[in-house]
Coordinates of C-alpha atoms in Angstrom, one line a residue:
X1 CA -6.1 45.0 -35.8
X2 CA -4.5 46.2 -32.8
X3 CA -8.7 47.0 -31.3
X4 CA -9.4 43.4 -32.1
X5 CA -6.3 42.1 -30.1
X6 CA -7.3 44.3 -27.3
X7 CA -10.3 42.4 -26.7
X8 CA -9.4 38.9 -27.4
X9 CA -9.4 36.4 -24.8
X10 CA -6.0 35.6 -23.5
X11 CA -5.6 32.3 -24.7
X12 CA -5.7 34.0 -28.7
X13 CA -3.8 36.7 -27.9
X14 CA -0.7 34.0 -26.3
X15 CA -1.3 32.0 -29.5
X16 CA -0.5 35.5 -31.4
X17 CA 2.4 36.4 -29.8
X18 CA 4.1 32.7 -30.1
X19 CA 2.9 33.4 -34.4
X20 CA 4.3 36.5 -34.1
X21 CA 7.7 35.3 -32.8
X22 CA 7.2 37.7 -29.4
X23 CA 7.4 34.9 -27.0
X24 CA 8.8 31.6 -27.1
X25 CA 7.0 28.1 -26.7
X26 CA 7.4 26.3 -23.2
X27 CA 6.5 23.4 -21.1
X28 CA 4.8 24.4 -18.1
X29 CA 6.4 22.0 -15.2
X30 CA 4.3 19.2 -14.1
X31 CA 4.0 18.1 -10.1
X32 CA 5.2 15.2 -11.4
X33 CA 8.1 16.5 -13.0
X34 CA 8.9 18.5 -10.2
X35 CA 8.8 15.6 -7.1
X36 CA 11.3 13.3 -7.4
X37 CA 12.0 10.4 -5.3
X38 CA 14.0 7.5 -3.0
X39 CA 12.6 3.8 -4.0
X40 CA 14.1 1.9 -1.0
X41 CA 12.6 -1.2 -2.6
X42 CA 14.7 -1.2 -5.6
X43 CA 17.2 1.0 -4.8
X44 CA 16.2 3.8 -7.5
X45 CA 17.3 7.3 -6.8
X46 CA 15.7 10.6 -7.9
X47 CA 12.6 8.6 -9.7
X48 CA 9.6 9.5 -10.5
X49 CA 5.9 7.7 -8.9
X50 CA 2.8 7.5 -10.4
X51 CA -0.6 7.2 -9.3
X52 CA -2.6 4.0 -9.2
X53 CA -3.9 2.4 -12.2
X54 CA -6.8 4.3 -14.6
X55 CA -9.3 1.6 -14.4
X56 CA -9.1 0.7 -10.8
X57 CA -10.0 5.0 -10.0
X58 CA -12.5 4.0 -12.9
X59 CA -13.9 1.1 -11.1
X60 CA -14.3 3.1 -8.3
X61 CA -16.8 5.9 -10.1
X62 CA -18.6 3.7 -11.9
X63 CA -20.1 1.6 -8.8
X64 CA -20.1 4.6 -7.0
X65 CA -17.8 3.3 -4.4
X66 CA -18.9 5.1 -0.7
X67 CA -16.1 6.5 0.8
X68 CA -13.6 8.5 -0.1
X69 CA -10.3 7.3 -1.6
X70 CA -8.2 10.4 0.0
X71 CA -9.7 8.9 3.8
X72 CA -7.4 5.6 3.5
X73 CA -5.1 5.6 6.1
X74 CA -2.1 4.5 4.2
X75 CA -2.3 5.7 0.6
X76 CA -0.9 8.1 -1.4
X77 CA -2.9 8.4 -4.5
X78 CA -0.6 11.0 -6.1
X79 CA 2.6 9.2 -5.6
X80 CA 1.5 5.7 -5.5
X81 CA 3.9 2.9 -7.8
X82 CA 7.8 3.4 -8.3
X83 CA 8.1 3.9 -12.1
X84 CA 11.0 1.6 -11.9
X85 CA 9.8 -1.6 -9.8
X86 CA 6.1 -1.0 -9.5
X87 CA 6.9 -0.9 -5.8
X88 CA 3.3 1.0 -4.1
X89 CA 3.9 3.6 -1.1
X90 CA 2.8 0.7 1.5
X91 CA 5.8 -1.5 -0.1
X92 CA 7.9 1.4 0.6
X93 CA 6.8 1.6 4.0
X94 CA 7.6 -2.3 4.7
X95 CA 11.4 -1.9 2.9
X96 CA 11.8 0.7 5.6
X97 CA 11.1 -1.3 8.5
X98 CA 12.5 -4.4 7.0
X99 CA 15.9 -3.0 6.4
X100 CA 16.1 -2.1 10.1
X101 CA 15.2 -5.3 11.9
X102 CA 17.4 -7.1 8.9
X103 CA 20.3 -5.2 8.7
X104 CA 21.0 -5.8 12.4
X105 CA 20.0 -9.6 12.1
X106 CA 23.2 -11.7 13.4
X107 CA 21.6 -15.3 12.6
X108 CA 19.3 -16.5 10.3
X109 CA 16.0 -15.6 10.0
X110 CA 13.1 -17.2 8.6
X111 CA 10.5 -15.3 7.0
X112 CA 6.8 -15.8 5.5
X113 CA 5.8 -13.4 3.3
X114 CA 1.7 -14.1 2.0
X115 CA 0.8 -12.6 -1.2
X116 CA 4.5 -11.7 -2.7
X117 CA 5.0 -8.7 -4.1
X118 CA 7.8 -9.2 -6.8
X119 CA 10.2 -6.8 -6.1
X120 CA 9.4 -6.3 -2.3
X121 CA 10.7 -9.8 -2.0
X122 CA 13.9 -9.4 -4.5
X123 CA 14.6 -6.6 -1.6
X124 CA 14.0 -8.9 1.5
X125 CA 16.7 -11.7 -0.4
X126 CA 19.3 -9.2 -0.5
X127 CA 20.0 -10.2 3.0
X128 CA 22.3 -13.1 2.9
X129 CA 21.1 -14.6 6.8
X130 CA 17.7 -14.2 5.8
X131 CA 15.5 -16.8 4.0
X132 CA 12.3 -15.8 2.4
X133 CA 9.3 -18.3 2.2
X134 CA 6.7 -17.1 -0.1
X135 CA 2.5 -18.0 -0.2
X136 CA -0.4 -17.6 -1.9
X137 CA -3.4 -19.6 -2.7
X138 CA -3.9 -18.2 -5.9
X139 CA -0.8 -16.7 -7.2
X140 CA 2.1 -18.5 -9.3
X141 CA 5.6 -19.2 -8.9
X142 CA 4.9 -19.0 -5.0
X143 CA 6.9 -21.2 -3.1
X144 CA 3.6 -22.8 -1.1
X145 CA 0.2 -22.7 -2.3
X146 CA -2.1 -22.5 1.2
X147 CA -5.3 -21.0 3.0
X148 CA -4.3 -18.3 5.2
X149 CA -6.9 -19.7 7.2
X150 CA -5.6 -23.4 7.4
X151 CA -1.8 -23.4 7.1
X152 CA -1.4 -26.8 8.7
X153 CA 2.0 -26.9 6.0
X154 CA 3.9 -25.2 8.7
X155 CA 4.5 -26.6 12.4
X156 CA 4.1 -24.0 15.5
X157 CA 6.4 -21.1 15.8
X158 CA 8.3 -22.3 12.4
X159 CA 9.0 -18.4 11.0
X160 CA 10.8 -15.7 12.7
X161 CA 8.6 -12.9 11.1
X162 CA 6.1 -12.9 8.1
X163 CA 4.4 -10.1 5.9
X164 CA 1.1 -10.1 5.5
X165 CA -0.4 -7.3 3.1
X166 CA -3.9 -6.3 2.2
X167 CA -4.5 -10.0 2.3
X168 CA -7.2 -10.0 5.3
X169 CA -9.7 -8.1 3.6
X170 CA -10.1 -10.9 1.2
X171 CA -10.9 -13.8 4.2
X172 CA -14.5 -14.1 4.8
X173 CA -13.2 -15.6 8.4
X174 CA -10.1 -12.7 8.9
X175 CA -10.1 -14.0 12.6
X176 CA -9.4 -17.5 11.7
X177 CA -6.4 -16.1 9.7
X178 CA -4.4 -13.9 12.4
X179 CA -4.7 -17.0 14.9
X180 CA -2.8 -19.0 12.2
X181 CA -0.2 -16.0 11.5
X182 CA 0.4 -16.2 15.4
X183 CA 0.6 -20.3 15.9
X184 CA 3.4 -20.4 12.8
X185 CA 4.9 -17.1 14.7
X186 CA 8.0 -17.8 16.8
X187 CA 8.2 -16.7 20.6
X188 CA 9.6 -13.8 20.0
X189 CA 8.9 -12.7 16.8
X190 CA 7.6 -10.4 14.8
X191 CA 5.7 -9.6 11.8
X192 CA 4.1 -6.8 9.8
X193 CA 0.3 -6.7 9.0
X194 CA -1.9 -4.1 6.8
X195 CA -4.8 -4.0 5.5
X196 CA -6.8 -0.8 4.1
X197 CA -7.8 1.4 7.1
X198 CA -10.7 4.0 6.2
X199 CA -10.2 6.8 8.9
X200 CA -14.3 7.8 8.1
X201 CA -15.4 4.8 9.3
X202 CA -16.3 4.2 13.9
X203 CA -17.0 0.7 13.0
X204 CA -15.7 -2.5 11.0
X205 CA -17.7 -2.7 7.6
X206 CA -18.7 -5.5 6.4
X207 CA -21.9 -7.9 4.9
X208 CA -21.5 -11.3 4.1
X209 CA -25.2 -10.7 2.0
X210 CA -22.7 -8.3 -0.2
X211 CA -21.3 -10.9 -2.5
X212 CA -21.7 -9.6 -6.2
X213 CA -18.8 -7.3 -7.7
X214 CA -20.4 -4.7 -8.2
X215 CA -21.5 -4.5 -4.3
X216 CA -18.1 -4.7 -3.1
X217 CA -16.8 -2.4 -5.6
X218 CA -19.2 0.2 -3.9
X219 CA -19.2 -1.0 -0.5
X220 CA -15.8 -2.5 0.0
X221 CA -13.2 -0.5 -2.7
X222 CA -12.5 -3.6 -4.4
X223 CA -14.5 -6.6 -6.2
X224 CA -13.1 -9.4 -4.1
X225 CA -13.2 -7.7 -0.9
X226 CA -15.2 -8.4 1.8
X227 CA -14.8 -5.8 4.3
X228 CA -13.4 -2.1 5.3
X229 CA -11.5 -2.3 8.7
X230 CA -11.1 0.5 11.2
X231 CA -7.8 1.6 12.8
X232 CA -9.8 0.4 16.5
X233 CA -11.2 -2.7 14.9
X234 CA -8.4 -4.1 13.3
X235 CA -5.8 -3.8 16.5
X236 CA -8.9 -5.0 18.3
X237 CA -9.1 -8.0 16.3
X238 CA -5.2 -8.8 15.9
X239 CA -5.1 -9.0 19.9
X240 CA -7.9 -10.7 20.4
X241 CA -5.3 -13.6 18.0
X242 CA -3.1 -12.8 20.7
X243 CA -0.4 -10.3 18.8
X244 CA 0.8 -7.2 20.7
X245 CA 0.6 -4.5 18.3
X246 CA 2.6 -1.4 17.5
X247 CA 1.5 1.7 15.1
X248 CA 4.6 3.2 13.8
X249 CA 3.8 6.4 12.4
X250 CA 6.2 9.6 10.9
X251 CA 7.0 9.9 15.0
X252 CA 9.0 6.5 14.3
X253 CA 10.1 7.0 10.6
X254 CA 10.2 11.2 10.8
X255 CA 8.2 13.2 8.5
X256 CA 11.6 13.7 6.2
X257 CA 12.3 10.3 5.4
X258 CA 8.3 9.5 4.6
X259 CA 8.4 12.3 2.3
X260 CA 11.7 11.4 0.8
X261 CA 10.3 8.5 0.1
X262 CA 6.8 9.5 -1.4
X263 CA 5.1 8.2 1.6
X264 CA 1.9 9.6 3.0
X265 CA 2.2 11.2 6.2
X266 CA -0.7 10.1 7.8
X267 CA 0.7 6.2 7.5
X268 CA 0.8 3.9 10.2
X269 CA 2.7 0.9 9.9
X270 CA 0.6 -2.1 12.3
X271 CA 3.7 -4.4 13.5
X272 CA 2.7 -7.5 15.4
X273 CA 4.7 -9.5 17.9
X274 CA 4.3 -12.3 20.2

């Protein structure tokens, strides 16, 4: 007995011991276990974040999608949604910005936010002098249905900020879009705009010949995308709109507070003014 335990693999001989009562049974710690977190979305202290969906990494392998997930500028894939408001790391990054310029608001301030997400926008109502429009072509229970492209609803300079989010890579004409993001854009104001920046990429991607799912899935990362911007292209393009832009990075936020908050530390956070 004792010659056969000598040469079994380890695995056995731990199974033997626990049978044998020499060791006791344990949970080894996960990394998920182990990080906790600050939501400043919801609020949430010490939670836990979880990656991004199954079936969107899925998606991903089975159309063989071109460029590396772990490249995206802004994206942590390990710590992604809040597992108490579904809040993802960018949404994290915007309630961190948001609660400066707000908290320090003294009058009221008009806001756009295109493409709501729930509980980002629960956040930006919590301040009482601020008002929250929300927009969407396609979503419900938005407060406006319009083309980012056409939003002839509102006059010039009728919001005192927006939020635009991964919206842009959806418009076939992205151009058309910022110019109507700055005309509804007070003097004055400001606004946040993302969209997914691959830092492998010198040029813009993008084919309007590409228009099956399957395409986009590989080319794009998504199946109703319709292009990859770079971190050059895309300031490129928002000033040629006439924004000013600013890249906020962990130089801004500090490295602490982007890890306390299970941000990646390579984010940049693209705010626009005019």
């Amino acid at each position: 007995m004792k010659f056969l335990y000598r040469f079994a693999p380890r695995r056995l001989k731990d199974a033997v011991k626990v049978l044998l009562g020499m060791v006791a049974v344990t949970d080894l710690p996960t990394e998920r276990e182990a990080r906790l977190f600050d939501c400043p979305v919801c609020g949430a202290r010490r939670v836990h974040f979880r990656p991004p969906p199954l079936y969107a990494i899925n998606r991903l392998n089975q159309h063989q999608h071109v460029y590396s997930i772990f490249q995206y500028e802004t994206a942590n894939i390990e710590h992604y949604f809040c597992t108490r408001c579904s809040a993802s790391d960018r949404d994290r990054l915007y309630a961190l910005y948001a609660r400066q310029m707000l908290a320090r608001n003294t009058g009221n301030l008009s806001l756009l936010e295109i493409a709501p997400v729930p509980a980002l926008t629960q956040f930006l109502r919590t301040f009482p002098r601020v008002r929250v429009r929300t927009a969407d072509l396609y979503s419900k229970g938005v407060d406006d249905k319009i083309d980012i492209t056409n939003m002839r609803l509102y006059p010039n300079g009728h919001f005192d900020a927006f939020i635009c989010s991964h919206v842009l890579e959806h418009v076939a004409d992205d151009i058309a879009a910022m110019k109507e993001l700055h005309r509804v854009l007070k003097e004055g104001g400001w606004g946040i705009a993302m969209v997914p920046i691959h830092l492998g990429l010198t040029e813009i991607l993008e084919d309007p010949s590409v228009t099956d799912e399957a395409g986009r899935w590989k080319h794009f990362g998504q199946g109703d995308h319709v292009r990859i911007y770079t971190k050059r292209g895309f300031v490129e393009r928002l000033a040629s709109a006439g924004f000013h832009v600013q890249q906020l990075d962990r130089a801004f936020f500090g490295s602490e507070v982007l890890s306390a908050h299970g941000i990646c530390p390579r984010s940049v956070l693209y705010v626009v003014t005019k």
